[in-house]
Coordinates of C-alpha atoms in Angstrom, one line a residue:
M1 CA -15.4 -3.0 -23.1
L2 CA -19.2 -3.2 -25.5
P3 CA -22.2 -2.5 -23.4
I4 CA -23.1 -6.0 -21.7
P5 CA -26.2 -6.8 -23.8
T6 CA -23.2 -7.1 -27.0
L7 CA -20.4 -8.9 -24.6
L8 CA -23.6 -11.4 -24.1
P9 CA -27.1 -11.4 -25.4
P10 CA -29.5 -14.0 -24.5
I11 CA -30.3 -16.8 -25.5
E12 CA -32.5 -16.0 -27.4
R13 CA -30.6 -14.1 -29.9
L14 CA -28.2 -15.4 -29.4
E15 CA -29.9 -18.5 -31.0
H16 CA -30.4 -17.1 -34.4
A17 CA -27.1 -16.3 -34.4
L18 CA -26.1 -20.1 -34.6
E19 CA -25.5 -21.9 -37.8
E20 CA -25.8 -25.6 -35.8
S21 CA -26.9 -26.6 -32.0
R22 CA -27.4 -29.7 -30.4
P23 CA -31.1 -29.3 -28.0
A24 CA -30.4 -28.0 -24.3
T25 CA -30.6 -29.6 -21.8
V26 CA -33.2 -29.1 -18.0
A27 CA -32.7 -30.2 -15.0
E28 CA -35.0 -29.2 -11.9
Q29 CA -33.2 -29.3 -9.2
V30 CA -30.7 -28.2 -7.6
Q31 CA -26.8 -29.7 -9.0
T32 CA -23.0 -28.7 -8.9
S33 CA -21.8 -28.2 -11.7
Q34 CA -17.7 -27.7 -12.7
V35 CA -18.4 -25.8 -15.5
A36 CA -14.1 -25.2 -15.1
P37 CA -11.7 -26.2 -13.4
D38 CA -11.9 -23.1 -11.6
L39 CA -15.2 -22.4 -12.1
T40 CA -18.3 -24.3 -9.9
V41 CA -21.5 -23.3 -10.5
Q42 CA -24.4 -24.1 -7.7
W43 CA -27.8 -24.3 -9.7
T44 CA -31.7 -25.0 -10.1
N45 CA -31.9 -25.4 -13.8
M46 CA -30.3 -24.9 -16.8
E47 CA -30.1 -24.9 -20.4
A48 CA -27.0 -25.7 -22.7
I49 CA -26.2 -25.8 -25.5
L50 CA -23.2 -26.7 -27.6
V51 CA -22.3 -23.5 -30.6
D52 CA -20.5 -25.0 -33.3
R53 CA -19.6 -21.7 -35.3
L54 CA -20.3 -18.0 -34.6
I55 CA -21.3 -16.1 -37.6
R56 CA -21.9 -12.9 -36.4
P57 CA -18.5 -11.0 -36.0
G58 CA -18.8 -8.6 -33.4
L59 CA -22.1 -10.7 -31.6
F60 CA -19.5 -10.3 -28.2
A61 CA -16.2 -8.1 -27.2
N62 CA -13.5 -10.2 -28.9
G63 CA -15.5 -10.5 -32.2
A64 CA -16.6 -14.0 -33.7
T65 CA -14.9 -17.7 -32.8
E66 CA -14.8 -20.1 -35.3
E67 CA -13.7 -22.8 -31.7
P68 CA -16.5 -25.3 -31.0
D69 CA -17.9 -23.9 -27.6
T70 CA -21.0 -24.4 -24.3
L71 CA -23.6 -21.5 -23.5
M72 CA -24.6 -22.3 -20.2
Q73 CA -27.5 -20.7 -18.1
F74 CA -28.9 -21.5 -14.6
S75 CA -31.4 -19.9 -13.4
G76 CA -33.5 -20.5 -9.5
G77 CA -31.0 -18.6 -7.4
V78 CA -27.2 -19.3 -8.8
T79 CA -24.3 -19.2 -6.8
A80 CA -21.3 -19.4 -8.6
I81 CA -18.1 -20.6 -7.0
Y82 CA -14.0 -18.7 -7.9
G83 CA -11.4 -19.6 -6.5
V84 CA -12.4 -17.3 -2.5
T85 CA -14.5 -15.6 -4.7
T86 CA -18.5 -16.5 -4.6
L87 CA -21.2 -15.3 -7.4
R88 CA -24.9 -15.5 -6.3
A89 CA -27.5 -14.1 -8.2
D90 CA -31.1 -14.8 -10.2
R91 CA -30.0 -15.9 -13.3
L92 CA -25.3 -16.7 -14.7
A93 CA -25.0 -17.3 -18.2
V94 CA -21.9 -18.9 -19.6
L95 CA -19.1 -19.1 -22.5
R96 CA -17.5 -22.6 -20.9
G97 CA -14.6 -22.5 -23.8
S98 CA -14.2 -18.4 -24.0
K99 CA -14.7 -18.0 -20.1
R100 CA -16.5 -15.5 -20.3
G101 CA -20.6 -14.8 -18.5
F102 CA -22.7 -12.6 -17.7
A103 CA -24.6 -12.3 -14.7
E104 CA -28.3 -10.3 -13.6
G105 CA -30.7 -9.8 -10.9
A106 CA -29.8 -9.1 -7.1
V107 CA -25.9 -9.7 -8.4
R108 CA -23.3 -9.9 -5.3
I109 CA -19.8 -10.7 -4.7
D110 CA -17.9 -12.3 -1.8
D111 CA -14.2 -11.2 -1.8
P112 CA -11.4 -11.4 0.7
D113 CA -10.8 -8.1 -0.3
G114 CA -14.5 -6.1 0.3
K115 CA -18.6 -6.8 -0.7
L116 CA -20.3 -5.7 -5.1
Q117 CA -24.0 -5.7 -5.5
A118 CA -25.2 -4.9 -8.8
S119 CA -27.9 -4.6 -11.4
D120 CA -26.4 -7.1 -13.2
L121 CA -22.6 -7.9 -14.9
A122 CA -20.7 -9.4 -18.0
F123 CA -17.3 -10.7 -17.1
D124 CA -14.2 -12.4 -18.3
W125 CA -12.7 -14.9 -15.5
G126 CA -10.1 -15.6 -17.5
N127 CA -9.0 -12.3 -18.0
R128 CA -9.6 -11.1 -14.8
T129 CA -11.7 -8.4 -16.2
G130 CA -16.2 -7.0 -15.9
F131 CA -18.3 -4.9 -16.3
A132 CA -21.3 -3.8 -13.6
R133 CA -23.7 -1.7 -13.8
G134 CA -25.8 -0.2 -10.0
V135 CA -23.0 -1.2 -8.2
R136 CA -22.6 -0.4 -4.4
A137 CA -19.4 -2.2 -2.9
E138 CA -18.0 -2.0 0.7
I139 CA -13.7 -2.7 0.3
A140 CA -12.9 -2.2 4.1
N141 CA -14.2 0.2 6.3
L142 CA -15.3 2.6 3.3
F143 CA -18.4 2.0 1.2
M144 CA -18.8 2.7 -2.8
T145 CA -21.4 3.1 -5.2
A146 CA -20.8 3.8 -8.8
Q147 CA -23.8 4.0 -12.0
E148 CA -20.9 1.9 -14.1
V149 CA -17.6 0.0 -13.1
D150 CA -15.6 -0.9 -16.7
I151 CA -12.5 -3.1 -15.0
G152 CA -10.1 -3.7 -17.8
T153 CA -6.9 -5.3 -18.5
E154 CA -4.6 -2.0 -17.9
R155 CA -6.8 0.7 -16.5
W156 CA -9.5 0.6 -14.6
V157 CA -13.1 3.3 -15.4
L158 CA -15.4 4.5 -12.8
R159 CA -18.2 6.6 -13.4
G160 CA -21.1 8.2 -11.2
V161 CA -19.6 8.1 -8.4
R162 CA -19.7 8.1 -4.0
A163 CA -17.5 7.0 -2.1
S164 CA -17.4 7.1 2.0
T165 CA -16.2 5.4 5.1
C166 CA -19.6 5.7 6.7
G167 CA -21.8 3.7 6.1
R168 CA -25.8 5.4 5.8
E169 CA -27.9 6.1 3.3
K170 CA -27.4 9.8 4.7
P171 CA -23.1 9.9 5.5
L172 CA -22.0 12.5 8.2
Y173 CA -19.8 13.4 4.1
A174 CA -19.0 11.4 0.8
I175 CA -17.1 12.0 -2.0
R176 CA -18.1 12.3 -5.2
I177 CA -16.4 12.4 -7.9
P178 CA -18.6 11.9 -12.5
E179 CA -15.0 9.7 -13.7
V180 CA -11.9 8.2 -12.2
R181 CA -9.2 7.1 -14.5
L182 CA -7.4 4.2 -12.9
T183 CA -4.8 2.2 -13.6
P184 CA -4.0 -0.3 -10.4
G185 CA -0.7 0.0 -9.8
K186 CA 0.4 3.1 -11.6
G187 CA -1.8 6.1 -10.7
G188 CA -5.4 7.5 -12.2
R189 CA -7.4 11.0 -12.4
T190 CA -11.2 12.6 -11.4
T191 CA -12.9 15.3 -13.6
G192 CA -13.6 16.5 -11.0
T193 CA -14.5 15.9 -7.0
G194 CA -17.2 17.0 -5.4
L195 CA -18.1 17.7 -1.7
E196 CA -21.4 16.2 0.9
V197 CA -21.8 17.2 4.3
F198 CA -25.0 15.7 5.8
G199 CA -26.4 14.6 2.2
K200 CA -25.6 18.3 1.5
Y201 CA -23.1 19.1 -2.1
L202 CA -20.8 21.4 -1.4
G203 CA -19.7 21.6 -4.9
K204 CA -16.7 20.0 -7.5
G205 CA -13.7 21.0 -7.5
P206 CA -10.7 20.9 -10.4
G207 CA -10.3 17.2 -11.3
T208 CA -6.9 15.8 -10.2
S209 CA -3.8 12.8 -10.6
F210 CA -2.8 10.3 -8.1
S211 CA -0.3 8.1 -7.9
L212 CA -0.8 4.7 -7.1
D213 CA 3.5 2.9 -7.2
K214 CA 4.7 2.2 -3.5
R215 CA 7.8 2.6 -5.4
V216 CA 7.0 7.8 -5.7
L217 CA 5.8 10.3 -4.1
G218 CA 3.8 10.9 -7.3
L219 CA 2.9 14.7 -8.5
R220 CA 2.2 16.5 -4.6
L221 CA 0.8 20.1 -4.2
P222 CA 3.1 22.4 -2.1
M223 CA 2.7 21.8 1.4
I224 CA 3.4 24.3 5.1
N225 CA 4.4 23.3 7.9
H226 CA 5.8 24.6 10.7
R227 CA 9.1 23.8 12.4
K228 CA 10.8 24.1 16.1
G229 CA 12.8 27.6 16.2
Q230 CA 12.6 28.4 12.5
G231 CA 9.0 29.5 12.7
L232 CA 6.2 28.7 9.5
G233 CA 7.6 27.6 6.3
V234 CA 6.5 25.8 3.0
S235 CA 8.1 22.2 1.5
W236 CA 7.8 20.1 -1.2
F237 CA 7.9 16.6 -2.3
S238 CA 7.8 14.7 -5.7
G239 CA 8.5 11.5 -7.6
I240 CA 7.6 10.4 -10.8
L241 CA 8.4 6.9 -12.7
L242 CA 10.7 7.8 -15.7
N243 CA 10.2 4.1 -16.9
E244 CA 9.6 0.6 -14.5
S245 CA 12.9 1.1 -14.1
T246 CA 13.5 4.7 -13.7
S247 CA 12.9 7.2 -10.9
L248 CA 13.0 10.6 -10.9
S249 CA 12.6 12.8 -6.7
A250 CA 12.9 16.2 -5.9
A251 CA 12.5 18.3 -2.6
Y252 CA 12.2 21.8 -1.3
A253 CA 12.0 23.5 1.7
T254 CA 12.2 27.4 2.7
Y255 CA 12.5 28.5 6.0
P256 CA 12.9 31.8 7.5
R257 CA 15.6 31.3 9.6
Q258 CA 16.4 29.0 7.7
P259 CA 18.9 29.0 4.1
P260 CA 16.6 26.8 1.7
G261 CA 17.0 23.2 1.2
Y262 CA 17.3 21.3 -2.1
G263 CA 17.2 16.8 -2.9
I264 CA 17.3 15.7 -6.0
T265 CA 18.0 12.2 -6.5
L266 CA 17.4 9.9 -10.0
V267 CA 17.4 6.1 -8.9
K268 CA 18.1 2.7 -10.7
S269 CA 16.1 -0.2 -9.6
S270 CA 15.3 -3.5 -10.3
I271 CA 12.4 -4.1 -8.1
G272 CA 9.2 -4.3 -9.6
A273 CA 6.4 -2.5 -8.1
D274 CA 4.0 -5.5 -6.4
E275 CA 7.7 -6.4 -4.1
A276 CA 7.8 -3.2 -3.4
R277 CA 7.1 -2.2 0.5
G278 CA 7.9 1.5 -0.3
L279 CA 9.7 4.0 -1.9
V280 CA 12.9 2.0 -4.3
A281 CA 14.9 5.6 -3.3
P282 CA 17.7 3.7 -1.0
R283 CA 16.6 6.0 3.2
S284 CA 19.7 8.5 3.5
E285 CA 21.9 8.1 6.6
L286 CA 20.2 11.4 7.7
N287 CA 17.3 10.6 8.4
E288 CA 16.0 9.0 11.8
W289 CA 18.7 6.1 11.7
F290 CA 16.4 3.0 13.9
N291 CA 12.9 4.7 13.0
R292 CA 11.8 0.9 11.7
R293 CA 12.0 -0.5 14.8
Y294 CA 9.1 -0.9 16.4
M295 CA 11.0 -0.7 20.2
D296 CA 12.5 3.0 19.0
N297 CA 8.8 5.0 16.6
I298 CA 5.1 4.8 17.1
D299 CA 5.0 4.8 14.0
V300 CA 5.3 1.3 13.7
Q301 CA 3.0 -0.1 15.1
T302 CA 3.7 -4.3 15.4
P303 CA 6.7 -6.5 16.0
K304 CA 6.1 -7.9 12.5
E305 CA 5.9 -4.3 10.5
E306 CA 9.7 -4.2 11.6
V307 CA 10.2 -7.3 10.2
L308 CA 8.9 -7.2 7.6
E309 CA 9.9 -4.5 6.7
H310 CA 13.6 -5.6 6.5
R311 CA 12.1 -8.6 4.2
A312 CA 11.7 -7.0 1.9
K313 CA 13.3 -6.4 -1.4
R314 CA 15.2 -4.1 -2.5
E315 CA 18.5 -4.0 -5.0
S316 CA 18.7 0.5 -6.2
W317 CA 21.3 2.2 -7.7
S318 CA 21.4 6.1 -7.3
I319 CA 22.8 10.1 -7.8
G320 CA 22.4 12.3 -6.2
S321 CA 22.5 16.1 -5.1
Y322 CA 21.6 17.6 -1.8
G323 CA 22.0 20.7 -0.2
N324 CA 21.0 22.4 3.3
Q325 CA 19.9 19.2 4.7
S326 CA 19.3 18.2 8.4
A327 CA 20.6 15.4 10.4
R328 CA 17.7 13.7 12.5
G329 CA 17.1 11.8 15.6
R330 CA 21.2 13.3 16.7
A331 CA 23.1 16.0 16.8
E332 CA 21.7 18.9 15.0
S333 CA 22.9 20.2 11.5
L334 CA 20.5 22.9 9.7
R335 CA 22.4 22.8 6.8
I336 CA 25.2 19.5 4.9
K337 CA 25.6 19.7 1.9
K338 CA 26.1 16.2 -0.2
P339 CA 26.8 18.1 -4.0
I340 CA 27.1 15.0 -5.9
E341 CA 26.5 11.3 -3.5
F342 CA 26.1 7.6 -5.5
A343 CA 25.2 5.4 -3.4
Y344 CA 23.6 1.4 -3.6
E345 CA 21.0 -0.6 -1.8
R346 CA 20.4 -4.5 -1.0
G347 CA 17.9 -5.9 1.4
G348 CA 15.6 -9.2 1.0
P349 CA 14.7 -12.4 3.3
L350 CA 17.2 -13.9 5.8
G351 CA 16.4 -17.1 8.3
R352 CA 13.2 -15.2 10.2
G353 CA 14.1 -12.1 8.8
G354 CA 15.5 -9.7 6.9
Y355 CA 19.0 -7.0 6.2
Q356 CA 18.8 -4.2 4.9
A357 CA 22.8 -3.2 3.3
Q358 CA 24.0 -0.6 1.1
V359 CA 27.6 1.7 0.5
R360 CA 27.5 5.5 -0.2
L361 CA 29.9 7.5 -2.2
H362 CA 29.5 11.2 -1.7
Q363 CA 31.1 15.2 -1.5
I364 CA 29.3 16.2 2.7
A365 CA 30.4 19.9 3.7
D366 CA 28.3 21.1 7.1
G367 CA 27.3 24.3 6.7
E368 CA 30.1 26.7 4.4
A369 CA 33.0 24.0 5.3
P370 CA 35.1 23.1 2.7
A371 CA 33.5 19.6 1.6
H372 CA 34.7 15.7 2.0
L373 CA 35.5 12.5 0.1
R374 CA 33.5 9.7 2.2
G375 CA 32.5 6.9 2.1
L376 CA 30.2 5.0 4.4
V377 CA 28.7 1.6 4.9
W378 CA 25.2 1.3 6.4
V379 CA 23.6 -2.6 8.1
N380 CA 20.2 -2.4 8.8
A381 CA 19.1 -6.8 9.9
A382 CA 16.4 -7.8 11.6
H383 CA 15.0 -11.3 13.2
R384 CA 12.4 -13.1 15.0
G385 CA 14.3 -15.2 17.9
P386 CA 13.1 -17.5 19.1
D387 CA 9.6 -18.3 21.5
L388 CA 9.7 -18.6 26.1
G389 CA 7.3 -19.9 26.6
P390 CA 4.7 -16.9 25.4
I391 CA 6.9 -14.7 25.2
K392 CA 8.1 -13.9 21.3
T393 CA 11.1 -12.6 20.3
L394 CA 12.7 -10.1 18.6
I395 CA 16.6 -8.9 17.2
G396 CA 18.0 -6.1 16.4
L397 CA 21.3 -4.8 14.5
D398 CA 22.2 -1.4 12.9
A399 CA 25.9 -1.3 12.4
M400 CA 27.9 1.5 10.2
G401 CA 31.0 3.2 9.0
F402 CA 33.0 6.0 8.1
L403 CA 36.0 6.2 5.9
G404 CA 37.3 10.1 4.8
G405 CA 37.9 13.3 5.5
G406 CA 40.7 12.2 7.2
T407 CA 39.3 10.3 9.5
K408 CA 38.0 6.1 9.9
H409 CA 34.2 5.9 12.4
A410 CA 32.8 2.9 13.3
W411 CA 29.8 1.9 15.4
A412 CA 27.3 -0.7 15.9
R413 CA 23.9 -1.3 17.6
L414 CA 22.3 -4.5 19.1
Q415 CA 18.6 -4.6 20.7
T416 CA 16.5 -7.1 21.9
T417 CA 13.4 -7.1 22.9
A418 CA 10.4 -9.7 25.4
V419 CA 6.8 -9.5 23.9
Y420 CA 3.9 -10.9 25.2
E421 CA 0.5 -10.8 23.7
Q422 CA -3.3 -10.9 23.6
P423 CA -6.0 -10.1 21.3
A424 CA -7.0 -6.2 23.4
Y425 CA -3.3 -5.6 24.5
R426 CA 0.8 -6.0 23.7
L427 CA 3.7 -5.5 25.8
A428 CA 7.0 -5.2 25.2
F429 CA 10.8 -4.3 26.7
G430 CA 13.2 -4.2 25.2
Y431 CA 17.2 -3.1 25.9
T432 CA 20.1 -1.6 23.2
V433 CA 23.3 -2.0 23.4
G434 CA 26.3 -0.1 21.0
V435 CA 30.3 0.0 21.0
E436 CA 31.6 2.2 19.1
G437 CA 35.4 3.3 17.6
G438 CA 37.8 5.7 15.5
R439 CA 36.6 9.5 15.1
P440 CA 33.9 11.0 13.3
L441 CA 33.7 13.5 11.1
F442 CA 30.7 15.9 12.1
D443 CA 28.9 15.3 15.0
F444 CA 26.2 14.1 13.7
D445 CA 28.2 10.9 12.6
A446 CA 28.1 9.6 16.6
L447 CA 26.6 7.2 17.5
P448 CA 24.0 9.7 19.3
M449 CA 23.1 6.5 22.9
R450 CA 24.9 3.0 23.6
R451 CA 22.9 2.0 26.3
S452 CA 19.3 1.8 26.9
W453 CA 16.6 0.6 28.7
H454 CA 13.1 0.7 25.9
A455 CA 9.3 -0.8 27.1
R456 CA 6.4 -0.3 25.4
A457 CA 1.9 -0.7 25.4
D458 CA -0.1 -1.3 22.8
A459 CA -3.8 -0.9 24.1
N460 CA -6.5 -1.9 20.9
I461 CA -10.6 -2.0 23.2
G462 CA -12.9 -1.1 21.7
P463 CA -13.0 2.3 20.1
L464 CA -10.1 3.5 21.9
T465 CA -6.7 2.6 19.6
A466 CA -3.1 3.8 21.9
S467 CA 0.1 3.3 22.0
Y468 CA 3.2 4.5 24.5
L469 CA 7.2 4.0 24.2
V470 CA 9.5 5.4 26.8
K471 CA 13.3 5.7 26.9
W472 CA 15.6 5.3 29.7
D473 CA 19.4 5.7 29.5
G474 CA 21.6 2.6 29.9
G475 CA 24.0 4.6 32.5
T476 CA 21.8 6.5 34.5
M477 CA 18.3 5.7 33.9
R478 CA 17.3 9.2 32.7
M479 CA 14.1 9.0 30.7
I480 CA 15.2 10.3 26.5
D481 CA 12.1 10.4 24.9
K482 CA 8.3 9.1 25.5
E483 CA 6.4 8.8 22.6
Y484 CA 2.1 7.7 22.4
I485 CA -0.8 7.4 19.6
L486 CA -4.2 8.5 21.0
A487 CA -7.2 7.4 19.0
L488 CA -10.4 6.9 19.5
K489 CA -12.8 5.9 16.3
V490 CA -16.4 8.6 17.0
G491 CA -18.3 7.7 13.9
C492 CA -16.7 6.9 10.6
L493 CA -13.9 9.1 11.7
E494 CA -11.2 8.4 14.0
P495 CA -9.2 11.8 15.4
F496 CA -5.7 11.1 16.4
V497 CA -2.7 12.8 18.4
R498 CA 0.3 11.5 18.5
Y499 CA 3.7 12.9 20.1
R500 CA 7.6 12.0 20.1
Q501 CA 9.7 14.0 22.3
F502 CA 12.6 12.8 20.3
P503 CA 13.2 14.2 17.0
S504 CA 10.4 16.7 18.3
E505 CA 6.8 15.9 16.8
S506 CA 3.7 15.8 17.1
S507 CA 0.6 16.0 15.5
F508 CA -3.2 15.9 15.5
G509 CA -6.2 15.8 13.2
I510 CA -9.1 13.5 12.1
R511 CA -7.8 9.7 10.2
F512 CA -10.6 8.3 7.0
S513 CA -8.2 4.9 8.1
I514 CA -8.7 3.4 4.5
D515 CA -5.3 1.9 4.5
Q516 CA -6.7 -1.4 3.0
F517 CA -8.7 0.0 0.0
T518 CA -6.0 1.9 -1.8
R519 CA -3.4 -1.8 -0.8
V520 CA -6.0 -2.6 -3.1
L521 CA -5.5 -0.4 -6.2
Q522 CA -1.1 0.0 -5.2
R523 CA -1.9 -3.9 -6.7
R524 CA -1.3 -4.2 -10.7
T525 CA -2.2 -8.3 -10.9
V526 CA -5.2 -9.9 -9.4
T527 CA -3.3 -12.2 -6.4
R528 CA -5.7 -13.7 -4.4
P529 CA -5.0 -15.6 -0.3
S530 CA -3.9 -19.0 -1.7
E531 CA -1.8 -17.2 -4.9
S532 CA 0.0 -15.1 -2.3
K533 CA 2.6 -15.1 -0.2
R534 CA 2.9 -15.1 3.4
D535 CA 5.1 -14.1 6.1
D536 CA 5.5 -14.3 10.1
W537 CA 6.8 -12.4 11.6

């Protein structure tokens, strides 16, 4: 983008570039003008010049124009309203026809996505681009300053960036980056990343690339982690887009007491970046079967999240190869092999809920046993049930059928949940019943529990956030699982501890809670609340 004075020069410079103009009109009282169908301006003083033809090429960012236009300059404290976005400045100049403008002097923007202050701002509200200098921004709980912010149609460039979740002049910590280049919804790269602690700069690390596309993981570094009974190991997961509809993902893990495991998947999907809620690769049947259920996984934060997850549009084909995989959340096996597998998945809204369904055909073996050709069908659904006074209800259905290796096997599971919710807390109780028939080819194909009771409590009281989930065997009433998350906001940091008894997971650390800021960057197109579809669980 060209420098601001070139993009929109002051009226004095513009007058010399006009062949013809009409006399200016001036007003001396607070008034409101509908400058364009989508832009309203409140002003005290205003000048309007009819621009019949610009004669100097390059005067504006897109060159000269032969079309008549009107240059309007407002001053005396100006407020411009564009949909749900409000701009305030000491002075504002607008080219009404070409939808371009320039604001200077105490520039402030208030928007549902965040707040921004700048020394001056050039913008094109038709193409939704802009350039600002001396920027201070607050998006969700992220506070940022930048020397320059250049918002293009496809690429954003931020220079001289300093960011922190601590809203103080000298924050506990801050990240400093000389330049960030990013493409919303795709990814970006930094020229270097520096760390500042208590106002002292500790040095700069190398530049790095990152993914903003929800459909793939991006290129990630290997991680060191620990598995119960296997010791410390190294794991690596990555995924990239080959084109707008094709992705490639790969994984590798090695532990001292287990042969190395791997997986590689090629996916073809018709789901666009803004429609996707997560990875487009079909979810493996070796993962936890019920980990998207609010009453089965403490990481699913609300009942609404469960419904929205099932309402997400999904349609993809995949081919993959996997070795020494494990089945999670049921009978353990650490050496499952699928030399070749084809899968198709489809899902989306259905009434007051949604569904996901997939079909798989693969060769599969456990350990060194011969591989079997097998097909399976897997269906999940979540539905908002009727309200019973203050009680909301949620219904979940899971079913799976297997055919191959000389066996037939199927199971189905129904879960009903009652939810009572207040602003500071939520209580939920659920009951699950399952049926099963046939003979499973492997122990890990069997339904782990036929009947179970579930209870959950979530609380959000001041700086404390807590969730607790417990499950009992429906026959013996023996406790079979408990899970919890505790988090406490201390200043700009949020220490947390997380525990899941089954499947044996625990973690602790510090959260920075920049999810809302990340979601803004993950959108490829700018949508305002009035343009966005709202889903109610």
